[in-house]
Tab-separated table of C-alpha atoms and ligand atoms in Angstrom:
chain	number	residue	atom	x	y	z
A	589	MET	CA	-21.673	-9.086	-22.603
A	590	ASN	CA	-20.395	-5.365	-23.531
A	591	ASP	CA	-18.145	-5.352	-26.116
A	592	THR	CA	-15.878	-2.063	-25.021
A	593	MET	CA	-13.065	-1.581	-22.719
A	594	LEU	CA	-11.556	1.875	-20.935
A	595	ILE	CA	-8.063	1.811	-19.973
A	596	VAL	CA	-6.176	4.621	-18.329
A	597	HIS	CA	-3.272	6.583	-19.541
A	598	GLN	CA	-1.084	8.952	-18.773
A	599	THR	CA	-1.213	11.962	-21.084
A	600	ALA	CA	2.336	13.923	-19.347
A	601	ARG	CA	4.286	14.335	-17.151
A	602	PRO	CA	3.430	15.924	-13.862
A	603	GLN	CA	6.022	18.513	-11.638
A	604	GLY	CA	3.995	18.340	-7.998
A	605	PHE	CA	1.003	17.032	-7.241
A	606	PRO	CA	-0.374	15.740	-9.957
A	607	THR	CA	-4.311	16.166	-11.819
A	608	ALA	CA	-6.799	14.453	-13.689
A	609	GLY	CA	-5.229	16.483	-17.251
A	610	HIS	CA	-2.107	13.984	-16.505
A	611	PHE	CA	-4.749	11.022	-17.318
A	612	ALA	CA	-6.854	10.218	-19.822
A	613	PHE	CA	-9.757	7.315	-20.291
A	614	VAL	CA	-9.230	5.712	-23.828
A	615	GLU	CA	-12.385	3.858	-24.488
A	616	SER	CA	-11.600	0.286	-26.832
A	617	ALA	CA	-13.585	-3.128	-28.450
A	618	LEU	CA	-12.397	-5.473	-26.355
A	619	PRO	CA	-9.525	-6.842	-27.123
A	620	ASP	CA	-9.448	-10.719	-28.877
A	621	ILE	CA	-7.750	-13.391	-27.101
A	622	PRO	CA	-4.734	-15.401	-27.790
A	623	ALA	CA	-4.517	-19.409	-27.533
A	624	GLY	CA	-3.164	-19.686	-23.933
A	625	SER	CA	-4.717	-16.852	-22.456
A	626	ALA	CA	-7.472	-14.935	-20.755
A	627	LEU	CA	-10.045	-11.848	-20.669
A	628	VAL	CA	-10.140	-10.864	-17.202
A	629	ARG	CA	-12.403	-8.217	-16.530
A	630	ASN	CA	-11.198	-6.156	-13.405
A	631	LEU	CA	-13.758	-5.987	-10.273
A	632	TYR	CA	-11.191	-4.637	-8.088
A	633	TRP	CA	-7.933	-2.324	-8.471
A	634	SER	CA	-5.110	-0.752	-6.003
A	635	VAL	CA	-3.641	2.515	-6.355
A	636	ASP	CA	-0.557	2.913	-5.042
A	637	PRO	CA	2.579	5.492	-3.830
A	638	TYR	CA	4.783	3.895	-5.910
A	639	HIS	CA	2.953	5.049	-8.784
A	640	ARG	CA	2.925	8.875	-8.108
A	641	GLU	CA	6.432	7.789	-8.439
A	642	LEU	CA	6.316	5.388	-11.836
A	643	MET	CA	4.495	9.018	-13.221
A	644	ASP	CA	7.851	10.380	-13.803
A	645	ASP	CA	10.247	9.539	-15.959
A	646	VAL	CA	12.002	7.461	-14.836
A	647	PRO	CA	13.484	4.106	-15.611
A	648	GLY	CA	10.833	1.698	-15.294
A	649	GLY	CA	8.751	4.745	-15.088
A	650	PHE	CA	4.390	4.716	-16.938
A	651	VAL	CA	4.845	5.115	-21.208
A	652	LEU	CA	3.058	7.710	-22.179
A	653	ASP	CA	-0.475	7.239	-23.842
A	654	ALA	CA	-0.178	3.397	-23.294
A	655	PRO	CA	-1.837	1.123	-20.564
A	656	LEU	CA	-0.563	1.603	-16.811
A	657	GLU	CA	0.370	-1.063	-14.359
A	658	GLY	CA	-1.528	-1.653	-11.267
A	659	ARG	CA	-2.345	-4.318	-9.312
A	660	SER	CA	-6.286	-6.046	-9.867
A	661	ILE	CA	-8.270	-9.057	-8.534
A	662	GLY	CA	-10.269	-9.201	-11.762
A	663	ARG	CA	-12.715	-12.309	-12.694
A	664	VAL	CA	-12.526	-14.194	-15.880
A	665	ILE	CA	-15.053	-14.189	-18.876
A	666	ALA	CA	-13.791	-16.042	-21.309
A	667	SER	CA	-10.809	-18.519	-21.850
A	668	ARG	CA	-8.921	-19.755	-24.146
A	669	THR	CA	-6.718	-21.908	-21.911
A	670	PRO	CA	-8.205	-24.326	-19.271
A	671	ARG	CA	-5.191	-22.854	-16.243
A	672	LEU	CA	-7.623	-20.304	-16.327
A	673	PRO	CA	-11.192	-22.148	-16.485
A	674	GLU	CA	-13.821	-19.489	-16.755
A	675	GLY	CA	-15.411	-18.106	-13.061
A	676	GLU	CA	-11.799	-18.417	-11.668
A	677	ILE	CA	-10.849	-14.820	-9.536
A	678	VAL	CA	-7.578	-14.466	-10.093
A	679	PHE	CA	-4.519	-11.320	-8.635
A	680	HIS	CA	-2.214	-9.958	-11.718
A	681	ARG	CA	-0.328	-6.831	-12.593
A	682	ARG	CA	-2.897	-5.271	-15.399
A	683	GLY	CA	-4.451	-2.729	-13.491
A	684	TRP	CA	-6.149	0.293	-14.498
A	685	ARG	CA	-8.448	-0.268	-16.921
A	686	THR	CA	-11.543	-1.934	-16.893
A	687	HIS	CA	-10.806	-5.595	-18.669
A	688	ALA	CA	-7.696	-7.008	-19.189
A	689	VAL	CA	-6.159	-9.856	-21.406
A	690	VAL	CA	-3.633	-12.254	-18.427
A	691	THR	CA	-1.614	-15.130	-18.984
A	692	PRO	CA	-1.602	-18.172	-16.311
A	693	GLU	CA	2.377	-17.269	-15.620
A	694	GLU	CA	0.988	-13.813	-15.118
A	695	THR	CA	-2.082	-14.166	-12.783
A	696	ARG	CA	-1.633	-15.696	-8.836
A	697	HIS	CA	-4.878	-17.799	-8.159
A	698	LEU	CA	-6.201	-16.804	-4.508
A	699	PRO	CA	-6.893	-19.429	-1.725
A	700	ARG	CA	-10.079	-18.554	-0.492
A	701	PHE	CA	-10.308	-17.729	3.484
A	702	ASP	CA	-13.889	-18.568	5.111
A	703	GLY	CA	-14.815	-14.874	6.634
A	704	VAL	CA	-11.497	-13.172	4.212
A	705	PRO	CA	-13.186	-10.733	1.520
A	706	LEU	CA	-11.633	-10.100	-2.056
A	707	THR	CA	-10.644	-6.963	-1.052
A	708	ALA	CA	-8.034	-8.154	1.791
A	709	TYR	CA	-5.321	-9.238	-1.520
A	710	LEU	CA	-4.979	-5.651	-2.133
A	711	SER	CA	-4.999	-4.489	1.316
A	712	LEU	CA	-3.768	-6.608	4.959
A	713	LEU	CA	-2.930	-9.979	2.394
A	714	GLY	CA	-1.992	-8.499	-0.585
A	715	GLY	CA	1.766	-5.897	-0.841
A	716	THR	CA	0.415	-3.533	1.591
A	717	GLY	CA	0.337	-6.605	4.534
A	718	LEU	CA	3.192	-7.848	3.657
A	719	THR	CA	5.176	-4.761	3.579
A	720	ALA	CA	3.911	-4.628	6.787
A	721	TYR	CA	5.259	-7.788	8.254
A	722	VAL	CA	8.755	-7.947	6.793
A	723	GLY	CA	9.142	-4.551	8.286
A	724	LEU	CA	8.762	-5.537	11.816
A	725	THR	CA	9.997	-9.144	11.435
A	726	ARG	CA	12.401	-9.070	8.887
A	727	ILE	CA	14.347	-5.127	8.795
A	728	ALA	CA	13.074	-4.029	12.504
A	729	ARG	CA	12.816	-7.899	13.652
A	730	LEU	CA	10.718	-6.398	16.520
A	731	GLN	CA	10.465	-8.319	19.877
A	732	GLU	CA	7.725	-8.324	22.457
A	733	GLY	CA	8.034	-5.309	24.556
A	734	GLU	CA	9.940	-3.034	22.680
A	735	ASP	CA	8.087	0.977	21.955
A	736	VAL	CA	7.538	1.467	18.268
A	737	PHE	CA	6.868	4.626	15.823
A	738	VAL	CA	5.154	4.430	12.756
A	739	SER	CA	4.508	7.711	10.518
A	740	ALA	CA	1.457	8.032	7.757
A	741	ALA	CA	0.100	5.336	10.624
A	742	ALA	CA	-3.255	6.022	9.229
A	743	GLY	CA	-3.055	4.577	5.074
A	744	GLY	CA	-2.389	1.449	4.434
A	745	VAL	CA	1.352	0.286	5.627
A	746	GLY	CA	0.112	2.121	8.583
A	747	THR	CA	-2.390	0.515	9.659
A	748	ALA	CA	-1.287	-3.095	8.799
A	749	THR	CA	1.437	-2.067	10.921
A	750	GLY	CA	-0.299	-0.770	14.108
A	751	ARG	CA	-2.881	-3.833	14.387
A	752	PHE	CA	0.980	-6.719	13.246
A	753	ALA	CA	2.679	-4.984	15.866
A	754	ARG	CA	-0.204	-4.866	18.086
A	755	LEU	CA	-0.090	-8.983	18.097
A	756	LEU	CA	3.352	-9.411	17.691
A	757	GLY	CA	2.969	-7.781	21.223
A	758	ALA	CA	5.482	-4.386	20.702
A	759	GLY	CA	5.096	-2.239	24.074
A	760	ARG	CA	4.172	1.668	23.483
A	761	LEU	CA	3.015	1.960	19.861
A	762	VAL	CA	2.938	5.838	18.788
A	763	GLY	CA	1.648	7.084	15.099
A	764	SER	CA	1.422	10.416	13.290
A	765	ALA	CA	-1.544	10.859	10.712
A	766	GLY	CA	-2.810	14.187	8.755
A	767	SER	CA	-5.952	14.875	11.103
A	768	ALA	CA	-7.123	14.289	14.139
A	769	ALA	CA	-9.937	12.325	12.700
A	770	LYS	CA	-6.947	10.341	11.740
A	771	ALA	CA	-4.997	10.203	15.108
A	772	GLU	CA	-8.314	9.704	17.184
A	773	LEU	CA	-9.641	6.381	15.165
A	774	LEU	CA	-5.811	5.331	15.187
A	775	THR	CA	-6.193	4.917	18.986
A	776	ARG	CA	-10.047	4.061	18.986
A	777	GLU	CA	-9.493	1.021	16.567
A	778	VAL	CA	-6.520	0.210	15.365
A	779	GLY	CA	-4.630	0.057	18.856
A	780	TYR	CA	-2.474	2.931	18.752
A	781	ASP	CA	-1.088	4.157	22.107
A	782	ALA	CA	-0.363	7.483	21.272
A	783	VAL	CA	-0.935	9.532	17.309
A	784	PHE	CA	0.092	12.747	16.947
A	785	ASP	CA	-1.522	15.318	13.586
A	786	TYR	CA	2.179	16.169	11.596
A	787	HIS	CA	0.642	19.643	10.778
A	788	ASP	CA	0.490	20.882	14.713
A	789	GLY	CA	4.260	21.492	14.938
A	790	PRO	CA	7.735	20.545	14.791
A	791	ALA	CA	7.871	16.719	15.199
A	792	ALA	CA	10.269	15.965	17.208
A	793	ASP	CA	8.356	18.164	19.783
A	794	LEU	CA	5.389	16.175	18.885
A	795	LEU	CA	7.009	12.694	18.881
A	796	ALA	CA	8.725	13.658	22.325
A	797	LYS	CA	4.905	14.683	23.851
A	798	ALA	CA	3.819	11.228	22.688
A	799	ALA	CA	6.726	9.042	23.676
A	800	PRO	CA	8.214	10.807	26.096
A	801	THR	CA	11.495	7.810	26.678
A	802	GLY	CA	12.272	6.947	23.089
A	803	ILE	CA	11.166	4.930	20.728
A	804	ASP	CA	12.769	1.551	19.554
A	805	VAL	CA	11.394	1.039	16.027
A	806	PHE	CA	10.432	3.548	13.627
A	807	VAL	CA	8.528	2.685	10.821
A	808	ASP	CA	9.012	5.067	8.019
A	809	ASN	CA	6.506	5.299	5.022
A	810	VAL	CA	7.231	9.296	4.640
A	811	GLY	CA	10.764	10.172	5.256
A	812	GLY	CA	11.773	13.998	5.828
A	813	GLU	CA	11.212	15.575	9.059
A	814	GLN	CA	9.696	12.592	10.653
A	815	LEU	CA	12.419	11.221	10.277
A	816	ALA	CA	15.270	13.978	11.532
A	817	ALA	CA	12.898	13.832	15.062
A	818	ALA	CA	12.665	9.542	15.226
A	819	VAL	CA	16.873	9.471	14.988
A	820	GLY	CA	17.142	11.731	17.444
A	821	ALA	CA	14.103	9.656	19.889
A	822	LEU	CA	15.692	6.420	19.199
A	823	ARG	CA	17.093	4.737	21.871
A	824	GLU	CA	20.029	2.719	21.773
A	825	PHE	CA	20.390	-0.605	19.475
A	826	GLY	CA	17.637	1.492	17.547
A	827	ARG	CA	15.974	0.279	13.653
A	828	VAL	CA	15.141	2.843	11.580
A	829	VAL	CA	12.638	0.511	7.992
A	830	ARG	CA	12.798	2.849	5.659
A	831	ILE	CA	9.298	1.704	3.628
A	832	GLY	CA	8.623	4.926	2.113
A	833	THR	CA	9.148	8.687	1.262
A	834	ILE	CA	5.985	10.001	0.351
A	835	SER	CA	6.887	13.211	1.577
A	836	GLN	CA	9.279	14.026	-1.588
A	837	TYR	CA	7.165	11.679	-4.529
A	838	ASN	CA	5.546	15.046	-4.570
A	839	ALA	CA	7.981	18.005	-3.726
A	840	PRO	CA	10.873	17.075	-6.434
A	841	ASP	CA	12.510	20.080	-5.267
A	842	ALA	CA	12.272	19.566	-1.235
A	843	PRO	CA	15.865	19.093	0.545
A	844	PRO	CA	16.664	15.604	2.172
A	845	PRO	CA	15.938	14.945	5.348
A	846	ARG	CA	19.143	16.216	7.041
A	847	PHE	CA	19.163	14.138	10.569
A	848	ASP	CA	21.879	14.116	12.880
A	849	HIS	CA	24.686	11.364	11.908
A	850	ALA	CA	26.548	10.998	14.715
A	851	ASP	CA	23.125	9.392	16.284
A	852	ILE	CA	23.742	6.512	14.400
A	853	VAL	CA	26.979	5.491	15.626
A	854	GLU	CA	26.698	6.164	18.917
A	855	LYS	CA	23.360	5.046	19.895
A	856	SER	CA	23.927	2.582	17.600
A	857	ILE	CA	21.366	2.688	15.327
A	858	ARG	CA	20.612	-0.236	12.517
A	859	MET	CA	18.906	1.675	9.412
A	860	GLU	CA	17.554	-0.427	6.279
A	861	GLY	CA	15.600	-0.207	3.205
A	862	PHE	CA	13.629	-3.226	1.566
A	863	LEU	CA	11.226	-3.707	-1.742
A	864	VAL	CA	8.625	-5.627	-0.768
A	865	SER	CA	9.331	-7.695	-4.758
A	866	ASN	CA	12.138	-9.292	-2.398
A	867	TYR	CA	10.137	-10.851	-0.390
A	868	ARG	CA	7.564	-12.618	-2.302
A	869	ASP	CA	8.470	-15.910	-0.735
A	870	LEU	CA	7.239	-15.136	2.514
A	871	GLN	CA	3.561	-14.743	1.438
A	872	GLU	CA	2.493	-18.633	2.923
A	873	GLU	CA	3.911	-17.119	6.187
A	874	LEU	CA	1.684	-14.536	6.074
A	875	TYR	CA	-1.219	-16.121	5.388
A	876	GLU	CA	0.057	-18.317	8.101
A	877	PHE	CA	0.104	-16.032	10.176
A	878	ALA	CA	-2.707	-13.219	9.832
A	879	VAL	CA	-5.764	-14.933	8.623
A	880	PRO	CA	-6.953	-16.844	11.945
A	881	HIS	CA	-6.192	-13.428	13.465
A	882	LEU	CA	-9.486	-12.466	10.859
A	883	GLN	CA	-11.382	-15.325	11.373
A	884	SER	CA	-11.325	-15.151	14.814
A	885	GLY	CA	-12.336	-11.645	14.628
A	886	ARG	CA	-8.800	-10.541	16.494
A	887	LEU	CA	-7.410	-8.764	13.271
A	888	ALA	CA	-9.613	-6.760	10.817
A	889	VAL	CA	-8.931	-4.653	7.337
A	890	ASP	CA	-8.868	-1.094	7.354
A	891	GLU	CA	-9.852	0.225	3.969
A	892	THR	CA	-11.300	3.613	2.039
A	893	VAL	CA	-13.674	1.885	-0.817
A	894	VAL	CA	-14.304	4.221	-3.791
A	895	ASP	CA	-17.228	2.742	-6.140
A	896	GLY	CA	-16.864	2.998	-9.911
A	897	PHE	CA	-13.799	2.340	-12.591
A	898	GLU	CA	-13.917	5.916	-13.490
A	899	HIS	CA	-13.348	7.530	-10.218
A	900	ILE	CA	-9.966	5.673	-9.937
A	901	VAL	CA	-7.676	8.169	-10.879
A	902	ASP	CA	-9.221	11.073	-8.447
A	903	ALA	CA	-8.701	7.988	-5.523
A	904	PHE	CA	-5.147	8.139	-7.012
A	905	LEU	CA	-5.164	11.522	-6.430
A	906	GLY	CA	-6.669	11.721	-3.021
A	907	MET	CA	-4.671	8.620	-1.802
A	908	LEU	CA	-2.057	11.045	-2.295
A	909	ARG	CA	-3.453	13.754	-0.457
A	910	GLY	CA	-4.028	12.153	2.452
A	911	ARG	CA	-7.755	11.400	1.424
A	912	ASN	CA	-7.678	7.192	2.711
A	913	THR	CA	-8.088	5.288	5.628
A	914	GLY	CA	-6.438	2.669	5.360
A	915	LYS	CA	-6.046	1.407	2.161
A	916	ILE	CA	-7.221	2.309	-0.870
A	917	ILE	CA	-9.108	0.529	-2.876
A	918	VAL	CA	-11.731	0.827	-6.713
A	919	ARG	CA	-14.026	-1.342	-6.320
A	920	ASP	CA	-16.373	-2.065	-9.700
A	921	ARG	CA	-19.229	-0.836	-9.455
A	922	ALA	CA	-21.459	-4.868	-10.492
A	923	GLU	CA	-19.389	-5.748	-7.723
A	924	VAL	CA	-21.009	-2.768	-4.956
A	925	THR	CA	-24.598	-4.799	-6.679
A	926	ALA	CA	-23.406	-8.428	-6.075
A	927	GLY	CA	-23.249	-7.003	-2.508
A	928	GLY	CA	-19.145	-7.971	-3.098
B	624	NAP	P1	-1.007	5.003	2.086
B	624	NAP	O1	-0.408	5.561	3.704
B	624	NAP	O2	-1.960	4.324	2.250
B	624	NAP	O3	-1.662	6.809	1.521
B	624	NAP	C1	-0.163	7.046	1.431
B	624	NAP	C2	-0.942	9.087	3.124
B	624	NAP	O4	0.147	9.104	2.539
B	624	NAP	C3	-1.826	9.744	2.170
B	624	NAP	O5	-2.459	8.977	3.528
B	624	NAP	C4	-1.341	10.776	2.971
B	624	NAP	O6	-1.984	10.545	4.334
B	624	NAP	C5	0.080	10.239	3.405
B	624	NAP	N1	0.932	12.003	3.301
B	624	NAP	C6	0.763	11.618	1.726
B	624	NAP	N2	1.895	12.811	1.726
B	624	NAP	C7	2.495	13.444	3.426
B	624	NAP	C8	3.375	14.073	3.815
B	624	NAP	N3	4.094	15.314	3.060
B	624	NAP	N4	3.981	13.806	4.422
B	624	NAP	C9	3.822	12.821	5.110
B	624	NAP	N5	2.461	12.287	5.769
B	624	NAP	C10	1.862	12.338	3.853
B	624	NAP	O7	0.065	4.691	1.004
B	624	NAP	P2	0.645	3.001	1.131
B	624	NAP	O8	0.459	2.037	-0.018
B	624	NAP	O9	0.097	2.370	2.824
B	624	NAP	O10	2.331	3.888	1.002
B	624	NAP	C11	2.950	4.285	2.671
B	624	NAP	C12	3.952	4.295	2.013
B	624	NAP	O11	4.802	2.548	2.152
B	624	NAP	C13	4.526	5.513	0.728
B	624	NAP	O12	5.892	5.569	1.089
B	624	NAP	C14	4.641	4.365	-0.060
B	624	NAP	O13	6.384	4.480	-1.464
B	624	NAP	C15	5.738	2.936	1.067
B	624	NAP	N6	5.384	1.206	0.514
B	624	NAP	C16	6.904	0.875	-0.004
B	624	NAP	C17	6.500	-0.319	-0.451
B	624	NAP	C18	8.067	-1.102	0.100
B	624	NAP	O14	7.561	-2.046	-0.675
B	624	NAP	N7	9.655	-1.182	-0.193
B	624	NAP	C19	5.641	-0.998	-0.278
B	624	NAP	C20	3.941	-0.963	-0.468
B	624	NAP	C21	4.120	1.470	-0.179
B	624	NAP	P3	-1.860	11.421	6.212
B	624	NAP	O15	-3.803	11.881	5.690
B	624	NAP	O16	-1.579	11.180	6.963
B	624	NAP	O17	-1.300	12.559	5.189
């Protein structure tokens, strides 16, 4: 066994977009394993937009020059607890490092479903898919035939939202994304009816063209101008599902979005945000909903997989600039060789 590990630290606070210079890879000896714990070699890592929020000097944010936290899947390689036997595959939150010492309480056993890849537990069956599922079923309370607009439609949450909305019987499904290639892929493969590149003009005009008769639900991953456009396009009793505000994460001085507040009253619009961490009790329900569709082929996972832990920072920075399609996941090189 290699007896060293690599851990990513954040070394400085960014203004605007972060760069590789805000991070450092720190090498150290493998830690001792306290009684009741196990050593995990990480196999897959999730890098997420919320990590950008944690890079700022905010309550609960990343501590400088200390190991970062993130979602990861790994294999137990040495253990001092019968509850985490060697070889077991576990989910935990000590990501951004090649190895982690974990206790049974901070790990989650992953059920294995035939034909479902491990990466799905970080994408469609993980927090990303759960966010999409909660947004549609609990916040929007989507009804069959209702027309839906999704921003950042080509990302992890956006692709999951599109695929789930189709399975839930949505009517016209409209999205926005950062390139014509992404728009084409979403209509060809994910089930969107129309997708516009938000760089192509004012969001209100582009949305009016893509959804000429309006929308019932807006699933918002972006905020800003697209939120204002969607409020204008919503019909009576429309819902805005506020999931994220990625247009602001790297632009702290951008003015807050402006929308017509009178629309909210006159069209009886409901706008509700949520954090997926408050809906963990729906994890089993998500499996029950999604796994049979995954196994039948009606549902597919959309992922951009980056090979090699040494690329984790590049993967994160690339995601912030839209280089991913679907959920971005980093894979250990040993898993590539093993065909994982
Ligand atoms: P993602 O969509 O896979 O990746 C981020 C995407 O955002 C990029 O690929 C990029 O795609 C787009 N983007 C970046 N800057 C943008 C800008 N200025 N305007 C419009 N789009 C921009 O990430 P994700 O994990 O699925 O997260 C999507 C959103 O959901 C984020 O806002 C995240 O914070 C939020 N989220 C919230 C919860 C919750 O509990 N509420 C849970 C998970 C995620 P383009 O090429 O299309 O620009």
